[in-house]
Coordinates of C-alpha atoms in Angstrom, one line a residue:
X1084 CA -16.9 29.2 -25.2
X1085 CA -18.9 27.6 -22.1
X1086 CA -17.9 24.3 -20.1
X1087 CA -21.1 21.8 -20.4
X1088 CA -19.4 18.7 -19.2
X1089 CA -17.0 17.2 -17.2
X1090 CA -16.1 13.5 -17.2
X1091 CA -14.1 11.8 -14.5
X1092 CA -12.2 8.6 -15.0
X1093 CA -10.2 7.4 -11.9
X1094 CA -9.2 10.7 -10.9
X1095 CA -8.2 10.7 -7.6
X1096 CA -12.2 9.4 -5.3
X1097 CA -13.8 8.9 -8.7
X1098 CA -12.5 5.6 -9.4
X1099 CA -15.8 4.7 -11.1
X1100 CA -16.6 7.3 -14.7
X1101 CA -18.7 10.0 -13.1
X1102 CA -20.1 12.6 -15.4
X1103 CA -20.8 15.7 -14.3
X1104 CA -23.5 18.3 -16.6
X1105 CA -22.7 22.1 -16.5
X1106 CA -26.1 23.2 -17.1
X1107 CA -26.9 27.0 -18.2
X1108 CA -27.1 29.2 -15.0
X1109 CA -25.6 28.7 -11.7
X1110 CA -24.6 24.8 -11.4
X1111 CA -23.7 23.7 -7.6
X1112 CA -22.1 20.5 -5.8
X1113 CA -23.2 19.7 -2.2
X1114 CA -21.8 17.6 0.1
X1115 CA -20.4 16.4 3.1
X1116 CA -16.6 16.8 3.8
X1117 CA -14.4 14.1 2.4
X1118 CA -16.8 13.9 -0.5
X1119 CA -14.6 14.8 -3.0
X1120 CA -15.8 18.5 -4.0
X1121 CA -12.6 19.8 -3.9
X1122 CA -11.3 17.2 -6.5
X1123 CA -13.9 18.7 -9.0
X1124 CA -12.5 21.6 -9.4
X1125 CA -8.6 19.9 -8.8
X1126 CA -10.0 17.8 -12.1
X1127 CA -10.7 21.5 -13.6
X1128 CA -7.1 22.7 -13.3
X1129 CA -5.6 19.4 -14.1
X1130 CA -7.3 19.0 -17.7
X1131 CA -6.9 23.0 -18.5
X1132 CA -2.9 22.3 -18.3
X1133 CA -1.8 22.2 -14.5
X1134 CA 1.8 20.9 -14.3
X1135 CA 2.7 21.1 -10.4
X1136 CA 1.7 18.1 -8.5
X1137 CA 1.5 20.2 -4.8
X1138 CA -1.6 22.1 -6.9
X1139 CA -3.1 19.1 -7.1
X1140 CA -2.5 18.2 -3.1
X1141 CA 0.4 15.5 -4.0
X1142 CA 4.0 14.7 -3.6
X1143 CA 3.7 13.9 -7.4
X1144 CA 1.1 14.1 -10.7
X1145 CA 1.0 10.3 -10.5
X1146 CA -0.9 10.9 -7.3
X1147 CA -3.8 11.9 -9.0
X1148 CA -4.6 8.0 -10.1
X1149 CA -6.8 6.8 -7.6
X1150 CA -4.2 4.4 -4.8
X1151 CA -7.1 1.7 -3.9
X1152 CA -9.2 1.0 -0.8
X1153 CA -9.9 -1.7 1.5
X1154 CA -12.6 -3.1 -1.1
X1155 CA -11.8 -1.6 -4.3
X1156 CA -7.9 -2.2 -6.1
X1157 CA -5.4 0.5 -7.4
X1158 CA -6.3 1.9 -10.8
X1159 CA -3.8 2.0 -13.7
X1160 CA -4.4 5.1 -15.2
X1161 CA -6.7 8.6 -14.8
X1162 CA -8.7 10.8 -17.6
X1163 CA -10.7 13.9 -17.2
X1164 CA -12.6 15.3 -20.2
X1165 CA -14.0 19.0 -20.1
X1166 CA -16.7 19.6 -23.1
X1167 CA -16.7 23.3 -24.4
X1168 CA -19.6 24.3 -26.2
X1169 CA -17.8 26.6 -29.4
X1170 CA -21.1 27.3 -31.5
X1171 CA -20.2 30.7 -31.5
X1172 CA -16.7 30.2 -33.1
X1173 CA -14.0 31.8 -30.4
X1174 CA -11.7 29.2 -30.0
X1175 CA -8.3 29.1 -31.8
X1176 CA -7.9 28.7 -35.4
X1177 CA -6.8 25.1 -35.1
X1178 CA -9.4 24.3 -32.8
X1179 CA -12.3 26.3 -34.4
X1180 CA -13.9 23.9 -36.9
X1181 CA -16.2 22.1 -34.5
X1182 CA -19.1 23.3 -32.7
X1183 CA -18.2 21.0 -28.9
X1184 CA -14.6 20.6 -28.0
X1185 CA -13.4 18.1 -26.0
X1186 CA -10.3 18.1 -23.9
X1187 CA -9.2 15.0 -22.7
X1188 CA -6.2 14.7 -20.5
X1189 CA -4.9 11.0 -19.5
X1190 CA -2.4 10.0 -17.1
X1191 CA -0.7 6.6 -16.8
X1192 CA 1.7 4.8 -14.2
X1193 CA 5.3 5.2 -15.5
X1194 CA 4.3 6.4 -18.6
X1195 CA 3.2 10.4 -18.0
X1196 CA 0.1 12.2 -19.4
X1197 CA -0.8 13.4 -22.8
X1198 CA -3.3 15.5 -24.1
X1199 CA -6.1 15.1 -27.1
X1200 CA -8.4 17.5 -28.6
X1201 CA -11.5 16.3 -30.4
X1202 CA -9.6 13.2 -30.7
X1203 CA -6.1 14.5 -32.2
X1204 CA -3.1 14.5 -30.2
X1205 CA -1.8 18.2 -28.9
X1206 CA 1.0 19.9 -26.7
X1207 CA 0.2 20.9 -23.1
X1208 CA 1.3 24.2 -24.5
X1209 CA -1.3 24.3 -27.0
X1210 CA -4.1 23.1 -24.5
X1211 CA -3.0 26.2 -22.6
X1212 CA -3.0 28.7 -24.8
X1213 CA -6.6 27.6 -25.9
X1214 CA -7.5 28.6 -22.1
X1215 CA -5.2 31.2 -22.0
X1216 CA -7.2 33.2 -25.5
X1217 CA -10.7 32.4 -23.5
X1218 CA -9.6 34.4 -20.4
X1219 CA -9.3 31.1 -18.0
X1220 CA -7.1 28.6 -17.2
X1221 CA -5.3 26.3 -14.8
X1222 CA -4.2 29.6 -12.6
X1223 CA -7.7 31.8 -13.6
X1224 CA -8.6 33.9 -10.7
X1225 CA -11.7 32.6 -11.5
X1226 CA -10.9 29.4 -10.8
X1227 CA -11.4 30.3 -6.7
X1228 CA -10.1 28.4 -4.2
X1229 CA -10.1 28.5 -0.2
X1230 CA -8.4 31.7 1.0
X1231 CA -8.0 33.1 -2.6
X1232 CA -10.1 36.6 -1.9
X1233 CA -7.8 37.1 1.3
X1234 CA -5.3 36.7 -0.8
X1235 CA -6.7 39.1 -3.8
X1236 CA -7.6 42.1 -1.4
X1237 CA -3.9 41.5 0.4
X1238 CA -2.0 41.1 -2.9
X1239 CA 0.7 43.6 -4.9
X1240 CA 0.0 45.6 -7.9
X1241 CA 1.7 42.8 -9.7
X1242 CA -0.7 40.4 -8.8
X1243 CA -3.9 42.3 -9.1
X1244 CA -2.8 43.6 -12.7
X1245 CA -2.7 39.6 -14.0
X1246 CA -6.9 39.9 -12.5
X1247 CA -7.3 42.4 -14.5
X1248 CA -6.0 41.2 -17.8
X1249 CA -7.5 37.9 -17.2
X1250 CA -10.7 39.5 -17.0
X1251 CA -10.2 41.7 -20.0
X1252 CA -9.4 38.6 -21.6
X1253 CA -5.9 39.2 -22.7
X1254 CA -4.0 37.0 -20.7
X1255 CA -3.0 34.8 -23.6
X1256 CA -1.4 38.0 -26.0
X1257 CA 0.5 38.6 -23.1
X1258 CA 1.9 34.6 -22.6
X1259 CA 2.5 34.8 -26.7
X1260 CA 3.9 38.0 -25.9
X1261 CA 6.3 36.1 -23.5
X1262 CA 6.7 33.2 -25.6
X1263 CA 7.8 36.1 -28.5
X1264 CA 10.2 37.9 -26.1
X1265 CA 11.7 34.1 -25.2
X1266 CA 12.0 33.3 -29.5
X1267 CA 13.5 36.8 -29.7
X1268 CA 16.1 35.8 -26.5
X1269 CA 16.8 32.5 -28.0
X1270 CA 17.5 34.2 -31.5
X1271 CA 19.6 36.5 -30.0
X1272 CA 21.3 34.1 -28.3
X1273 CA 21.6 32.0 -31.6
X1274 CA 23.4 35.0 -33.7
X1275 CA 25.8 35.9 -30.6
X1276 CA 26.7 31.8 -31.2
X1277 CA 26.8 32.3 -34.9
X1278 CA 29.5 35.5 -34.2
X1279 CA 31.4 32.6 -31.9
X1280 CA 31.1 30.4 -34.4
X1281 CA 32.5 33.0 -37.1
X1282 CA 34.9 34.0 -35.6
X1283 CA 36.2 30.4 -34.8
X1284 CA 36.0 29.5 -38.3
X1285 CA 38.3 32.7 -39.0
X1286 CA 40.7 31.4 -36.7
X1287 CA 40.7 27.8 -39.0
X1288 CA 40.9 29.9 -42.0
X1289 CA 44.3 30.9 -40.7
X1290 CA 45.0 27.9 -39.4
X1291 CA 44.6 26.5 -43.1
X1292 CA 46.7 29.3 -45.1
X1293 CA 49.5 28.6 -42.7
X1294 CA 48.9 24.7 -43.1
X1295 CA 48.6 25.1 -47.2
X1296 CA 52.2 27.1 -46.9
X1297 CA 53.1 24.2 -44.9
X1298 CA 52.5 21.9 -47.7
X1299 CA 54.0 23.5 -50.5
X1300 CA 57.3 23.6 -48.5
X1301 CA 56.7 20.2 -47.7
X1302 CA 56.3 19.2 -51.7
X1303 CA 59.5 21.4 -52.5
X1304 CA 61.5 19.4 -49.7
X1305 CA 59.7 15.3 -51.1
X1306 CA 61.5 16.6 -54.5
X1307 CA 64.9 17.1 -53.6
X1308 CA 64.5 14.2 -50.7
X1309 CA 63.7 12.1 -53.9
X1310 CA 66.4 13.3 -56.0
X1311 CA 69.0 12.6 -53.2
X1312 CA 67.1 9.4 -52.7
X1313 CA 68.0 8.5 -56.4
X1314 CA 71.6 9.7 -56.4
X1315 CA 71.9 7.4 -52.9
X1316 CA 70.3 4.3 -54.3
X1317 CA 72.3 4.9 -57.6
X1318 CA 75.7 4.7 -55.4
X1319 CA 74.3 1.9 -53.7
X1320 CA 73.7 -0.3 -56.8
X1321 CA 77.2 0.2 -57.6
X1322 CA 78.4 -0.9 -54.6
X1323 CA 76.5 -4.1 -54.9
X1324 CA 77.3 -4.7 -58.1
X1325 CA 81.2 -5.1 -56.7
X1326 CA 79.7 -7.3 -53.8
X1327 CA 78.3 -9.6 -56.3
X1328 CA 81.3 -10.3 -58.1
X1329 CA 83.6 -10.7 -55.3
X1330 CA 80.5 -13.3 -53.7
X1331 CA 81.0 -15.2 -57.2
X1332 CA 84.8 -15.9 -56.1
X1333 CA 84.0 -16.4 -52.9
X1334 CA 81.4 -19.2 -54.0
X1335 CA 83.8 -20.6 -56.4
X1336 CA 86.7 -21.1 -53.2
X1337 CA 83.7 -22.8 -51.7
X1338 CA 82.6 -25.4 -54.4
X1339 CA 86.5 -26.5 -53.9
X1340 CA 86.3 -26.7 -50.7
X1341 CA 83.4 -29.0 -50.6
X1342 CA 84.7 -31.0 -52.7
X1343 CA 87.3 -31.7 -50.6
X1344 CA 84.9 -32.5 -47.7
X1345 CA 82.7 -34.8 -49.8
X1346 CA 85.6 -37.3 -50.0
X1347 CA 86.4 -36.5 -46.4
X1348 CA 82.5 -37.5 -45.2
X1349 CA 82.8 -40.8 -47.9
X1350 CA 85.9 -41.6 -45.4
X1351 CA 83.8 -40.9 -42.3
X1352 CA 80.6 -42.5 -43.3
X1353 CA 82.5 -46.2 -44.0
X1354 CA 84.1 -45.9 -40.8
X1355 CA 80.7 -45.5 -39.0
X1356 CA 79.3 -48.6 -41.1
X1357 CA 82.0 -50.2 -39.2
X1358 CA 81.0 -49.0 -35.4
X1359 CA 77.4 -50.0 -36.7
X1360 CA 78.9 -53.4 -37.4
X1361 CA 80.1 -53.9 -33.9
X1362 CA 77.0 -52.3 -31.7
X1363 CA 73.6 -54.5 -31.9
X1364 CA 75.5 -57.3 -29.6
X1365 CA 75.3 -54.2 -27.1
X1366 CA 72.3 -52.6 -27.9
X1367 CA 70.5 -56.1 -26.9
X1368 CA 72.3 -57.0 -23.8
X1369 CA 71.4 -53.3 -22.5
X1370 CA 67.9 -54.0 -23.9
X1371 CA 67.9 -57.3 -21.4
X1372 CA 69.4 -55.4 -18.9
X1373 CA 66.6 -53.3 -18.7
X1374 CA 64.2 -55.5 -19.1
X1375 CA 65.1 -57.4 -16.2
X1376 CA 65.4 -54.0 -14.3
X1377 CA 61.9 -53.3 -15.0
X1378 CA 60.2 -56.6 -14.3
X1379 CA 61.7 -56.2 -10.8
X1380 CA 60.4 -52.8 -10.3
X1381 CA 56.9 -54.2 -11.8
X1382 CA 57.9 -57.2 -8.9
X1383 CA 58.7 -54.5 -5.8
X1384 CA 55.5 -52.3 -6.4
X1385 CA 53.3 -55.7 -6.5
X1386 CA 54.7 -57.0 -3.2
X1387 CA 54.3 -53.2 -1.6
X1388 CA 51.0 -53.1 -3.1
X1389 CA 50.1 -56.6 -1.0
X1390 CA 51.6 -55.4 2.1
X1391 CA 49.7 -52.4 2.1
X1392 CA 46.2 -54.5 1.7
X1393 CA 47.4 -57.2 3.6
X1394 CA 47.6 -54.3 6.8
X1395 CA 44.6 -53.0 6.1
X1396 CA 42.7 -56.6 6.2
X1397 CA 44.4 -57.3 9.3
X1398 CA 42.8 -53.4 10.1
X1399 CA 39.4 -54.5 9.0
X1400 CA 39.8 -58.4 10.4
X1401 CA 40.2 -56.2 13.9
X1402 CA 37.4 -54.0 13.8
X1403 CA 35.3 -56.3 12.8
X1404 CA 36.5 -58.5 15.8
X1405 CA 35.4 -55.6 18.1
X1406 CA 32.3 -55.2 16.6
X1407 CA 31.4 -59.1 17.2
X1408 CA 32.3 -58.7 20.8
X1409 CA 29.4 -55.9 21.0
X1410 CA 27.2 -57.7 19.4
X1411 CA 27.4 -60.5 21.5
X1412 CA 26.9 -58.7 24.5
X1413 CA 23.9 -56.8 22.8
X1414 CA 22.5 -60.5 21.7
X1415 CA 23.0 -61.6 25.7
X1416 CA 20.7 -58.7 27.2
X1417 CA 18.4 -59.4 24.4
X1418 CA 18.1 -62.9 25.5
X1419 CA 17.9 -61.9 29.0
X1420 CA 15.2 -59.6 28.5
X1421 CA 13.3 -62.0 26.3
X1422 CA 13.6 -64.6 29.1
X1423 CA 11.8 -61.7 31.2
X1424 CA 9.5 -61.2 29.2
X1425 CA 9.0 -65.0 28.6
X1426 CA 7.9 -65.1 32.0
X1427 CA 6.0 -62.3 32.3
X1428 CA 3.4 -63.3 29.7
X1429 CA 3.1 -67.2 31.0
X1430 CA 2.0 -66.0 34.0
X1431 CA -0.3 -63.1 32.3
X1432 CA -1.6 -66.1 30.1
X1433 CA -2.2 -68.3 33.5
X1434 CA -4.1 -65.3 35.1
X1435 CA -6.6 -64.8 31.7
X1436 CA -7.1 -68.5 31.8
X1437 CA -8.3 -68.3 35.4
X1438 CA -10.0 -65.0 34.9
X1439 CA -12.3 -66.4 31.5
X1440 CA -14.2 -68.9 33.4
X1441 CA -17.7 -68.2 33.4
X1442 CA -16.9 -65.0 31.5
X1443 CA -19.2 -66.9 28.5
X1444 CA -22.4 -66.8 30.4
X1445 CA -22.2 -63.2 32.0
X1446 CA -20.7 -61.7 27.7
X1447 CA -24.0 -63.2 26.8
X1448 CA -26.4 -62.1 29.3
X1449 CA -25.3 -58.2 29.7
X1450 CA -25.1 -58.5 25.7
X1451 CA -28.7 -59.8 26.0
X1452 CA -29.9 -56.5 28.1
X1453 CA -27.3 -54.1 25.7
X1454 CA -29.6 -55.3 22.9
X1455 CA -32.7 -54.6 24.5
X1456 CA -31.2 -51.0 26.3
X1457 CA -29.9 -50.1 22.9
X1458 CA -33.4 -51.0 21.0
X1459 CA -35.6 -49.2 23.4
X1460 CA -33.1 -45.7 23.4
X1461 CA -33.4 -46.3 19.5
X1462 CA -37.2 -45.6 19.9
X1463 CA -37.1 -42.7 22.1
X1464 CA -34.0 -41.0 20.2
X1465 CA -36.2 -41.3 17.2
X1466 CA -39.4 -39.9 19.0
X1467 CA -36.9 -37.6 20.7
X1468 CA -35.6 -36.8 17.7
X1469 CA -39.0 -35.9 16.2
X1470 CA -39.8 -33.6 19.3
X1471 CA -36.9 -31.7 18.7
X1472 CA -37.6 -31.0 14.9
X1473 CA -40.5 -29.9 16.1
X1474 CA -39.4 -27.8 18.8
X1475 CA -37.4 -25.8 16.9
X1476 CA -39.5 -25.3 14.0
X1477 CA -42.0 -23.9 16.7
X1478 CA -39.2 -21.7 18.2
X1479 CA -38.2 -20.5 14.5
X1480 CA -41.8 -19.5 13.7
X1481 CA -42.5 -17.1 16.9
X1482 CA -39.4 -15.3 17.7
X1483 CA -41.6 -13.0 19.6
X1484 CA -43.2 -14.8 21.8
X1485 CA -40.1 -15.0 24.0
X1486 CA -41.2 -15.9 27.5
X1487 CA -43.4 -18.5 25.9
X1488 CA -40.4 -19.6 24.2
X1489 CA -38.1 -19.4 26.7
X1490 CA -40.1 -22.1 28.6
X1491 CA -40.0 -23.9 26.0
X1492 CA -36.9 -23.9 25.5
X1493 CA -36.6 -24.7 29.1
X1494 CA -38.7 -27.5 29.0
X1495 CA -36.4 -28.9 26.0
X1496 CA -33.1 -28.6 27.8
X1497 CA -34.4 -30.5 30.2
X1498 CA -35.5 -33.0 28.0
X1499 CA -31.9 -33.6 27.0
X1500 CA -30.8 -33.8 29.9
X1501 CA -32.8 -36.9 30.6
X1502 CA -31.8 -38.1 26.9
X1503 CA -28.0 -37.4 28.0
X1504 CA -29.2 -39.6 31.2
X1505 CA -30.6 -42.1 28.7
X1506 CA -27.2 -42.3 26.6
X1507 CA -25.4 -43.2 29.8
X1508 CA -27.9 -45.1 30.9
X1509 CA -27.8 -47.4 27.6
X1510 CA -24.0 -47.3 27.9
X1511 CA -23.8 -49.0 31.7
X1512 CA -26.5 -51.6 30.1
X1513 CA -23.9 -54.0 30.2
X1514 CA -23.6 -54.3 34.1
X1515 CA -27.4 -53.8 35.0
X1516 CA -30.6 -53.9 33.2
X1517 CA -32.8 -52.4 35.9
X1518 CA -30.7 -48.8 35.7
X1519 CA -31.6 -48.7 32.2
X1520 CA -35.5 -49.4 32.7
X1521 CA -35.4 -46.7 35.2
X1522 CA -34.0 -44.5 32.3
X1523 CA -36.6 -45.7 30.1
X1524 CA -39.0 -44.8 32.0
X1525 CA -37.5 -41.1 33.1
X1526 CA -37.3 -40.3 29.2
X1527 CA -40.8 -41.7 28.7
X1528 CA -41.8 -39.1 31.3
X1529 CA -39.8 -36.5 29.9
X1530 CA -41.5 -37.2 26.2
X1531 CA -44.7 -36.3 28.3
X1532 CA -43.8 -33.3 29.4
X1533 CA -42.4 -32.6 26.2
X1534 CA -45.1 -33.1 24.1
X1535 CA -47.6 -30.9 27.1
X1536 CA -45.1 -28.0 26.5
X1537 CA -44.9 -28.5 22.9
X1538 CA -48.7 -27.8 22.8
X1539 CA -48.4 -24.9 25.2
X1540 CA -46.0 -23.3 22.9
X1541 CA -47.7 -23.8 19.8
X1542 CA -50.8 -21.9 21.5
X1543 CA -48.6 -18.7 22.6
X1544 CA -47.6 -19.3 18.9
X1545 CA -50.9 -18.3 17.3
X1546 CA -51.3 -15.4 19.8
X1547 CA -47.8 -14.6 19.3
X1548 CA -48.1 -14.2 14.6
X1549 CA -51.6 -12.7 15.4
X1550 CA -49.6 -9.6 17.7
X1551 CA -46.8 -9.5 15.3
X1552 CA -48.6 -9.1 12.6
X1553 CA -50.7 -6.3 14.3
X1554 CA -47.5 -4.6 15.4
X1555 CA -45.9 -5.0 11.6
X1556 CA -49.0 -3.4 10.3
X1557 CA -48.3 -0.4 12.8
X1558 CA -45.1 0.0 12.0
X1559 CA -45.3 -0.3 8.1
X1560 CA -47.6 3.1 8.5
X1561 CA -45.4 4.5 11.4
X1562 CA -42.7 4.3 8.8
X1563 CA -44.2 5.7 6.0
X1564 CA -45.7 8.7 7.8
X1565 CA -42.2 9.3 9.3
X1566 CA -40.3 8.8 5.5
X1567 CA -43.1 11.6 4.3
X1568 CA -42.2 13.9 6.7
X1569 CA -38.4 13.5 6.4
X1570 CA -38.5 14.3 3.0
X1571 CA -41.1 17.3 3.5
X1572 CA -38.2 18.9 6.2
X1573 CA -35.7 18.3 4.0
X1574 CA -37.0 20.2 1.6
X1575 CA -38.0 22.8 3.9
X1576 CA -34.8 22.8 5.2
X1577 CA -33.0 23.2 1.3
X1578 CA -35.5 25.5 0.0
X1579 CA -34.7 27.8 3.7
X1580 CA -31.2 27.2 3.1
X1581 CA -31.4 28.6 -0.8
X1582 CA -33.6 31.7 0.7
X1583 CA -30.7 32.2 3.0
X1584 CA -27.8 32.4 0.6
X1585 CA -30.2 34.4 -1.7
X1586 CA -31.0 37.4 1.3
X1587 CA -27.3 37.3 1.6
X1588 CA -25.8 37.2 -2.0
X1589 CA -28.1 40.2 -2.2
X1590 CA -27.0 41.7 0.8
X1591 CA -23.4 41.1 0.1
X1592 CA -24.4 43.2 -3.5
X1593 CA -22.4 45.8 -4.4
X1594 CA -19.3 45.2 -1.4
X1595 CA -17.6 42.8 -3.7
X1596 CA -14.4 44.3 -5.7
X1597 CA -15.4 42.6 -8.9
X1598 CA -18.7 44.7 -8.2
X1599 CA -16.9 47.5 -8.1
X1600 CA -14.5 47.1 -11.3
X1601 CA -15.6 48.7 -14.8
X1602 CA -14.3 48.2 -18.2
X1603 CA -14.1 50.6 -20.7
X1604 CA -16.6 50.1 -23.5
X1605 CA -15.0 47.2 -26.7
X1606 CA -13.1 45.5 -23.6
X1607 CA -15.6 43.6 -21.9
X1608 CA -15.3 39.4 -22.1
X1609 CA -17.7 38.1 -25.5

């Protein structure tokens, strides 16, 4: 089997799907640092089965989703699929009826990861064991990461042993021989819970004889407990039987006896028809008594009821008397200080009145000159107006001319200053019309000069495009010379820096301790 792709799916920097092609041959990743090179081959050990988040450089596996930037929002969840090319048949047997394989692992928020092969749901476990039979995995040594051949020419026997096997390719017998020897454990540990189990049930076998001995005794005694239960109940009957007869005497002494009281009560009920007789006359004069007694209750609770409101409208009658005393002092100072006031605007009226004659004739005649101030700045705003448009059409169209432009520009801010002059000008029309023919004429001179610098500028104009363009023309052939011979040194510089690793891969040859290892002949990785 042979990785030929890799596809990243918000893992970690690729939050965009980035697909990566494992071509035949020797397949490199350049970059700067920060790039993300080192999540390539995190993406590698995460999809092959790797289960500890610090591998991966996190606190925990949901770290692997890429967190958001500045620009770009958290993503919801991360896949990573890795493409094995199984033409020539070595995978498992329950992977080993399709010629590409592809492993997708998939990671969501709050829900964990699961695994799918070639579209069908798997176990972790199986995903590793399918890396485990092809000599790799999430903990290959030849997966190798920074500091890993310090840590290969430094490490025990132990260590260097699991090398070898990986490279002999029999790194997953032994996990299957370590997931046999944990069965074997667990069975073990099943039958010494079955002996528990057995022998507990031996001690509720016992437990039951001596309970079924326990009943029988217990039947043996409910027999003679019923017997004597008869012979009781028997002796009982008996001794009710004589109870019943001596109650039938007893009731008979009774039925006398009644009989007696019947005539007794006849006695005692026609001397209470007499009392009877003899108590309505009562009966209604305590009826009037109480009658009475209650209508001058009903009387007492009305005149309490009238003495309480009548205090609390002589409370109210009070207040309210208080409240009238402030508001006729209130309505005094009010009066007072409408008097004042009264006063204050007659004579304020008298004053106006004095101060409006002849007021008529000067209105009209400043309104007369505001007119013709506010129709002549209406002329030279617009013409001003048009000036301006033009001015800073000029000034957009040759940037480059800046000197030029910069008297220009000049020139223009000094024409509004004499239109700002103008403005105030127009707005003192009202007191004097000869200060705003002075400004009339100032803006009429400044319109001059405008126009005179508006031709100056639309001269250095022409020269100015004709440079530019001269200058554009230099620089568009500048820049392509420059591009050509960037990209000619970068090449130089890659193909130099390939030579280099070249000279010293070959140099390096035969000082490596994978260089040095040999396998016996039948043992070497297919």
């Amino acid at each position: 089997m042979r990785f030929t792709r890799l596809k990243l799916n918000g893992f970690k920097s690729f939050v965009d799907p980035t697909d990566l092609v494992i071509a035949d041959g020797l397949t490199g990743v350049v970059g700067p640092n920060g790039c993300g090179k080192s999540n390539l081959l995190e993406a590698l050990r995460w999809v092959m089965g790797e289960n500890r988040p610090t591998a991966m450089r996190g606190e925990g596996m949901e770290d692997v989703i890429f967190a958001g930037a500045a620009s770009r929002p958290a993503r919801h969840f991360a896949e990573v699929v890795l493409a094995l090319d199984n033409s020539e048949r070595l995978a498992p047997a329950g992977f080993n009826d399709a010629d590409t394989l592809e492993i997708v692992r998939r990671i969501t928020r709050d829900a964990g990861s699961a695994y799918r092969v070639n579209g069908r749901e798997v176990r972790a476990r199986d995903v590793q064991m399918l890396f485990a039979d092809a000599a790799t995995g999430a903990h290959s040594p030849a997966l190798v990461r920074q500091g890993q051949i310090s840590e290969l020419i430094n490490a025990k026997p132990k260590s260097r042993r699991k090398v070898l096997e990986d490279a002999a390719g029999i790194g997953g017998l032994y996990q299957r021989r370590h997931e046999a020897e944990l069965r074997l454990n667990a069975t073990e540990a099943n039958l010494a819970r079955v002996d528990d189990v057995l022998e507990a049930m031996a001690a509720q076998l016992a437990g039951l004889a001596r309970q079924v001995r326990q009943a029988a005794r217990y039947r043996e005694i409910g027999s003679a407990l019923r017997r004597a239960e008869g012979m009781l109940l028997y002796g009982r009957w008996r001794l009710a039987e004589a109870a019943h007869l001596a109650a039938g005497a007893e009731v008979r002494d009774c039925l006398t006896g009644a009989a007696r009281a019947e005539v007794a009560a006849r006695a005692a009920t026609t001397a209470r028809e007499t009392a009877e007789a003899a108590l309505p006359p009562l009966r209604e004069e305590g009826a009037i008594a109480a009658a009475v007694a209650q209508r001058l209750a009903v009387e007492r609770a009305g005149l309490d009821e009238e003495a309480a409101r009548a205090e609390a409208a002589i409370a109210t009658l009070a207040g309210q008397i208080a409240q009238l005393d402030r508001d006729i002092d209130r309505e005094t100072a009010l009066n007072r200080d409408a008097g004042e006031t009264l006063e204050r605007l007659s004579w304020e009226e008298a004053e106006i009145t004095r101060a409006h004659v002849g007021h008529d004739a000067r209105l009209t005649q400043a309104s007369q000159a505001a007119r013709e101030a506010a129709a002549t700045l209406a002329d030279i705003e617009e013409r001003l107006s048009a000036e301006t448009e033009a001015a800073a059409r000029l000034a957009a169209r040759h940037q480059g001319a800046e000197r030029q432009l910069a008297d220009a520009r000049t020139t223009l801010e000094k024409n509004r200053v004499e239109v700002a002059r103008a403005e105030a000008a127009a707005a003192q029309a009202e007191s004097t019309v000869t200060q705003a023919a002075r400004d009339l004429a100032s803006a009429r001179e400044a319109e001059a000069q405008a126009e005179q610098a508006a031709r100056a500028a639309e001269a250095a104009l022409t020269a100015a495009e004709t440079a530019r363009a001269e200058a554009q023309s230099a620089e568009a052939e500048a820049r392509a010379a420059r591009s050509g011979a960037e990209g000619e040194a970068k090449a130089l510089q890659a193909e130099a820096a390939a030579l280099v690793r070249l000279v010293n891969r070959e140099a390096m040859a035969g000082h490596q301790i994978l260089d040095r290892l040999t396998v016996a002949p039948g043992l070497e990785q297919t």
